[in-house]
Short mmCIF file of C-alpha atoms in Angstrom, two decimals:
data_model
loop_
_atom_site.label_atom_id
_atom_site.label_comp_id
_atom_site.label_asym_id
_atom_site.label_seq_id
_atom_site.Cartn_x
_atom_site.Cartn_y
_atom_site.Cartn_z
CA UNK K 1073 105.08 129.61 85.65
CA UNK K 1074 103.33 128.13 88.97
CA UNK K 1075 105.91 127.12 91.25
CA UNK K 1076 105.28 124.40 93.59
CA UNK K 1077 107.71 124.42 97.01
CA UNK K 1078 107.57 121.28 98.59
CA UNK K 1079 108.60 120.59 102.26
CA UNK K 1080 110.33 118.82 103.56
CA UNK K 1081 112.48 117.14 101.19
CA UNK K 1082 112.96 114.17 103.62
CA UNK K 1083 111.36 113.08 106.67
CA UNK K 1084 111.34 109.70 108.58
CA UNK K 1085 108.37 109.23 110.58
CA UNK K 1086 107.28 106.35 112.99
CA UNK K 1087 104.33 103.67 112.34
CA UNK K 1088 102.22 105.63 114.89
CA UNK K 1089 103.03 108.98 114.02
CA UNK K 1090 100.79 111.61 111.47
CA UNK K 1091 102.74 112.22 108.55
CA UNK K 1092 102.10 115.09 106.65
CA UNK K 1093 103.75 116.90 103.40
CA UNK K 1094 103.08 120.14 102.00
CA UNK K 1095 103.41 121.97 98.70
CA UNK K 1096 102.90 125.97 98.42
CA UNK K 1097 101.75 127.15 95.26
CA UNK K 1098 103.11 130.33 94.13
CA UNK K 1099 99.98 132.19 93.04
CA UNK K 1100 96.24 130.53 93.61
CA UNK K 1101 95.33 126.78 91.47
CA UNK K 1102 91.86 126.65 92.63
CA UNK K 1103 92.57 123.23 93.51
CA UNK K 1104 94.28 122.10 90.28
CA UNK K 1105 96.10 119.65 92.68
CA UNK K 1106 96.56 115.95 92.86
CA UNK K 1107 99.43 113.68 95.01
CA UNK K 1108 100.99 111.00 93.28
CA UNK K 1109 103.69 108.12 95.20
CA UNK K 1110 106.36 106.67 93.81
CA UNK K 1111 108.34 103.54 94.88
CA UNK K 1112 112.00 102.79 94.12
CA UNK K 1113 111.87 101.69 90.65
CA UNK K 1114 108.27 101.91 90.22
CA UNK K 1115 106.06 104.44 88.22
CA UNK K 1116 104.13 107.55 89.78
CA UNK K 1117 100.45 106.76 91.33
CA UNK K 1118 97.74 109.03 91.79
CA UNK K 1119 96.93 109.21 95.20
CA UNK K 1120 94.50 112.25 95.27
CA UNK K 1121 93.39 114.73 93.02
CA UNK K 1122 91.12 117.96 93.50
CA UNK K 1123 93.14 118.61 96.09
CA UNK K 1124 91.16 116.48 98.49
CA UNK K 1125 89.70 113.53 96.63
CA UNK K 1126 90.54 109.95 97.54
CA UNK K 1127 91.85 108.03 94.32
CA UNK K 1128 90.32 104.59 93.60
CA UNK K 1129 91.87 101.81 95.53
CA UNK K 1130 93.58 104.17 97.63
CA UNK K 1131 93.72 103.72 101.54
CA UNK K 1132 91.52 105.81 103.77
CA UNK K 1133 94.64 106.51 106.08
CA UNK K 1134 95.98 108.84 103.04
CA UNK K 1135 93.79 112.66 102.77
CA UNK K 1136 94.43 116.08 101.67
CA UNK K 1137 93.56 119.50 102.42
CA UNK K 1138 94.32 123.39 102.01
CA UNK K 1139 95.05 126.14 103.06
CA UNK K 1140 95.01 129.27 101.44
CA UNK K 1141 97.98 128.33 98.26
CA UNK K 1142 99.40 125.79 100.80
CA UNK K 1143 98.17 121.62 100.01
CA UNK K 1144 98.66 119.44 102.07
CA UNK K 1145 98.91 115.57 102.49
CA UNK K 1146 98.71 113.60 105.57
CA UNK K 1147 98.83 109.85 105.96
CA UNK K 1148 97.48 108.94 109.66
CA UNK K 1149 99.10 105.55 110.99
CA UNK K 1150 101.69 104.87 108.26
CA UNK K 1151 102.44 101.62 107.21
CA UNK K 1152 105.96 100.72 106.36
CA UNK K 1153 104.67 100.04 102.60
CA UNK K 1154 103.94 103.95 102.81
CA UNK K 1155 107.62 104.68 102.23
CA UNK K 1156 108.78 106.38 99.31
CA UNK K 1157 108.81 109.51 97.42
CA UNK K 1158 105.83 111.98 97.35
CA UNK K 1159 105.09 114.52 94.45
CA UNK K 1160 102.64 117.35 94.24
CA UNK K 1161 101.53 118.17 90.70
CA UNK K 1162 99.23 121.49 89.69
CA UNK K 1163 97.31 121.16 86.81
CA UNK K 1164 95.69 125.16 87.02
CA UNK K 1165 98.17 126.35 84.04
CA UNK K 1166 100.50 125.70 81.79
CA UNK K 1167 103.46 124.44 81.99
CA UNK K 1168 101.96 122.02 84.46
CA UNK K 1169 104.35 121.57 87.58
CA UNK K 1170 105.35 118.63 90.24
CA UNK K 1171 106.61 119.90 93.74
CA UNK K 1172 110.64 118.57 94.25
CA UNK K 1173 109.35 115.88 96.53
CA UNK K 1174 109.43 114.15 99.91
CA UNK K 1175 111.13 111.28 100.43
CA UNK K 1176 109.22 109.35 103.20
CA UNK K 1177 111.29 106.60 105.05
CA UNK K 1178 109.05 104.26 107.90
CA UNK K 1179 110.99 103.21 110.73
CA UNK B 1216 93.03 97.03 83.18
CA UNK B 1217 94.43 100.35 81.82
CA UNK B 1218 97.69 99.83 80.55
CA UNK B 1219 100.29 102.32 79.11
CA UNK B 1220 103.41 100.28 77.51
CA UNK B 1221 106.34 102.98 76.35
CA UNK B 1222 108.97 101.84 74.07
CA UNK B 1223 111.85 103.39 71.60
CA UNK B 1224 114.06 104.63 74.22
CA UNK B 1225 117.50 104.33 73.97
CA UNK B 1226 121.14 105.62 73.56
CA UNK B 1227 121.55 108.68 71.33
CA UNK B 1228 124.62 110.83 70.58
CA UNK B 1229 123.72 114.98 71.42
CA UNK B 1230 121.82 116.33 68.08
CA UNK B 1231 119.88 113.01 67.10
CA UNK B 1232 116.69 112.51 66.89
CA UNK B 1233 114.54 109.92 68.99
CA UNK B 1234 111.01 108.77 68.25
CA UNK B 1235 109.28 107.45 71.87
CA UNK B 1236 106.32 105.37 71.70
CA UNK B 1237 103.10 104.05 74.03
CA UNK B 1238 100.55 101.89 73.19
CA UNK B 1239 97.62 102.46 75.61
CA UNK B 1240 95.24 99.66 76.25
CA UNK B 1241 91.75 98.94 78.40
CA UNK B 1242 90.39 101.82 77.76
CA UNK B 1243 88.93 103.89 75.04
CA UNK B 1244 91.92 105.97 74.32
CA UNK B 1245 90.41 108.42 71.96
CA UNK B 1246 88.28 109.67 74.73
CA UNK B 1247 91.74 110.89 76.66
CA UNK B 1248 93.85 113.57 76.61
CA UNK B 1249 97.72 111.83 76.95
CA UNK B 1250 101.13 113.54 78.41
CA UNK B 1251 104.82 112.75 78.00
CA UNK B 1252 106.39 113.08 81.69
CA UNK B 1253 110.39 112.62 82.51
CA UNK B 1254 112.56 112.17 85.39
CA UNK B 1255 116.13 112.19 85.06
CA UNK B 1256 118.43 109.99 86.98
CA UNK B 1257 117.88 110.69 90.67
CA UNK B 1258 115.89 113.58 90.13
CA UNK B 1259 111.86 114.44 90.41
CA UNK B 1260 109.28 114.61 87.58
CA UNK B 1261 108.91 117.14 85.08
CA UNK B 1262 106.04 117.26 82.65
CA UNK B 1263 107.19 117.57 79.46
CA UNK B 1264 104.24 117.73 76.78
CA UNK B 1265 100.30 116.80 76.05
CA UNK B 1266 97.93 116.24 73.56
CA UNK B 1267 93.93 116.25 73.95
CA UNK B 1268 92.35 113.29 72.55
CA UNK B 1269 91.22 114.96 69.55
CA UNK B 1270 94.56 116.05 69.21
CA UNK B 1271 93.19 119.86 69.20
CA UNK B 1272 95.31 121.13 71.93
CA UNK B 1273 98.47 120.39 72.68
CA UNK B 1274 101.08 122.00 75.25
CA UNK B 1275 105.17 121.92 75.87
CA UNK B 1276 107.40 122.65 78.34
CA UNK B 1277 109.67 125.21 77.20
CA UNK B 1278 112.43 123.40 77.80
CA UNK B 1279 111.45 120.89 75.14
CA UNK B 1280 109.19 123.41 72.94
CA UNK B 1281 110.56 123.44 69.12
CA UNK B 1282 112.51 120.44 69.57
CA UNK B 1283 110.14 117.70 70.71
CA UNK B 1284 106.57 116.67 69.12
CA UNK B 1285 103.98 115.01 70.76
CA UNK B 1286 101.29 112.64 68.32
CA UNK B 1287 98.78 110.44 68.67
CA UNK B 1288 97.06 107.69 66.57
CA UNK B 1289 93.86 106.88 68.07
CA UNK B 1290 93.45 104.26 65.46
CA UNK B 1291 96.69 102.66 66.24
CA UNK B 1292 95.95 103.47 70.30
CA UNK B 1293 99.52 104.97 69.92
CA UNK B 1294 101.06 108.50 71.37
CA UNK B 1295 104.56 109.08 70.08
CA UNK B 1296 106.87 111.49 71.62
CA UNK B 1297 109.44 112.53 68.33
CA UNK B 1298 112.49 114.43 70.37
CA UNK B 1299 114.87 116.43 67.61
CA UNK B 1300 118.50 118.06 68.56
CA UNK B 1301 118.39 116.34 71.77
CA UNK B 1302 120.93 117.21 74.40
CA UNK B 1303 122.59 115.52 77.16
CA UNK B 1304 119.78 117.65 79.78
CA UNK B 1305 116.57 115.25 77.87
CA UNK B 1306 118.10 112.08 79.59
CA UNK B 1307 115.83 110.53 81.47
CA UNK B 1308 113.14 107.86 82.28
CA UNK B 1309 110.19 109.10 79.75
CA UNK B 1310 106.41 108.16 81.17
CA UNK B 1311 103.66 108.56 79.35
CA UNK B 1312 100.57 109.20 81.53
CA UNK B 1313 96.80 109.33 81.23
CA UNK B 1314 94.98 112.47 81.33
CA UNK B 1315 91.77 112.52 83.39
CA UNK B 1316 89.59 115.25 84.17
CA UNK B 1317 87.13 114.87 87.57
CA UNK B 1318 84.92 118.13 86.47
CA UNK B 1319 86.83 120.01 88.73
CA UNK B 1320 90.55 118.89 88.28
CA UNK B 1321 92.85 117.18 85.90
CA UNK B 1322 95.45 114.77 86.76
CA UNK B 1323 97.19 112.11 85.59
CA UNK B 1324 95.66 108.98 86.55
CA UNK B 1325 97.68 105.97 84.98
CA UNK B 1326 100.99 105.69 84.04
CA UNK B 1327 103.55 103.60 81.67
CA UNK B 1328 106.35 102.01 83.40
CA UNK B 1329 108.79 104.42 81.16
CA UNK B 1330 111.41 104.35 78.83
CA UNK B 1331 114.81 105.28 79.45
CA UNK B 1332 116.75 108.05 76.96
CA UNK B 1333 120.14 108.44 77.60
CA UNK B 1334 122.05 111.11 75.48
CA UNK B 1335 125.70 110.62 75.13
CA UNK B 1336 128.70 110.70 72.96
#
């Protein structure tokens, strides 16, 4: 199985600060990767998928990129609506598997 | 509007059997592969199972392989998640979840606001 090691598990960033999270595949995914938020109490949403691709509806401020096995997402100017809980999810093989997450708190 | 409505969740003692629901809607669901995705209390998301929208491939987590079945009715609009010999490990919120594929990725581009399965005696 792909695992997917997500850091950090917590962070709490400022409204002017760059935010970003990361996910390190275990082996190479090709860019089987999408980012998905989740609110308290709410379902997942697809932020990005192909590792880099902006979802519909999705602000500009949010972006990904890669490096080698390591994904990363970066959200430039948070807004405090930005909190929540991040999740990586690679879709390369079977069993398909999320990163543990980030919980993102705005101050 | 895409919308993914699960139901049939509910309290079950360890052993039962469980038969989840979701009725997909504003969209042409037979074009879609569909996936079954949990999160237990607290905890992050774990895919659990899918099913192509031909129903010609489908996939499990082994943690839920041999006990859980994943079906669709494309007439009905309808994937149903039937969970056997369930244990008190399967609680959790169950989403199901659109399967999309850009050309170059797959992901899961709309999801149900879940049902909850809580196993207990």
């Amino acid at each position: 199985d792909i695992q997917m090691t997500q850091s950090p598990a917590s962070l709490s960033a400022s409204l002017e600060e760059i935010v970003t999270i990361t996910c390190k595949a275990s082996q190479g995914i090709d860019d089987y990767l999408s980012w998905y938020q989740q609110k308290p109490g709410k379902s997942p949403q697809l932020l990005i998928y192909d590792a880099t691709s902006l979802a519909d509806g999705v602000p500009s401020r949010f972006s990904g990129s890669r490096s080698g096995t390591q994904y990363s997402l970066k959200i430039s100017r948070p807004q405090v609506d930005d909190s929540g809980i991040y999740y990586c999810l690679q879709t390369y093989s079977t069993p398909w598997t999320f990163g543990g997450g980030t919980k993102l708190e705005l101050k | 509007e895409v919308q993914l409505v699960e139901s049939g969740g509910g309290l079950v003692e360890p052993g039962r059997s469980l038969k989840l629901s979701c009725v997909a809607s504003g969209f042409i669901f037979s074009n879609y592969g569909m996936n079954w995705i949990r999160q237990a209390p607290g905890k992050g998301l774990e895919w659990v199972a899918y099913m192509s929208s031909s129903s010609s491939y489908i996939y499990y987590a082994e943690t839920v392989k041999g006990r859980f079945t994943i079906s669709r009715d494309n007439a009905k609009n309808t994937l149903h998640l039937q969970m056997t010999s369930l244990r008190s490990e399967d609680t959790a919120l169950y989403y199901c979840a659109r399967h999309d594929y850009s050309g170059e990725d797959y992901y899961f581009d709309y999801w149900g606001q879940g049902v909850m399965v809580t196993v207990s005696s």
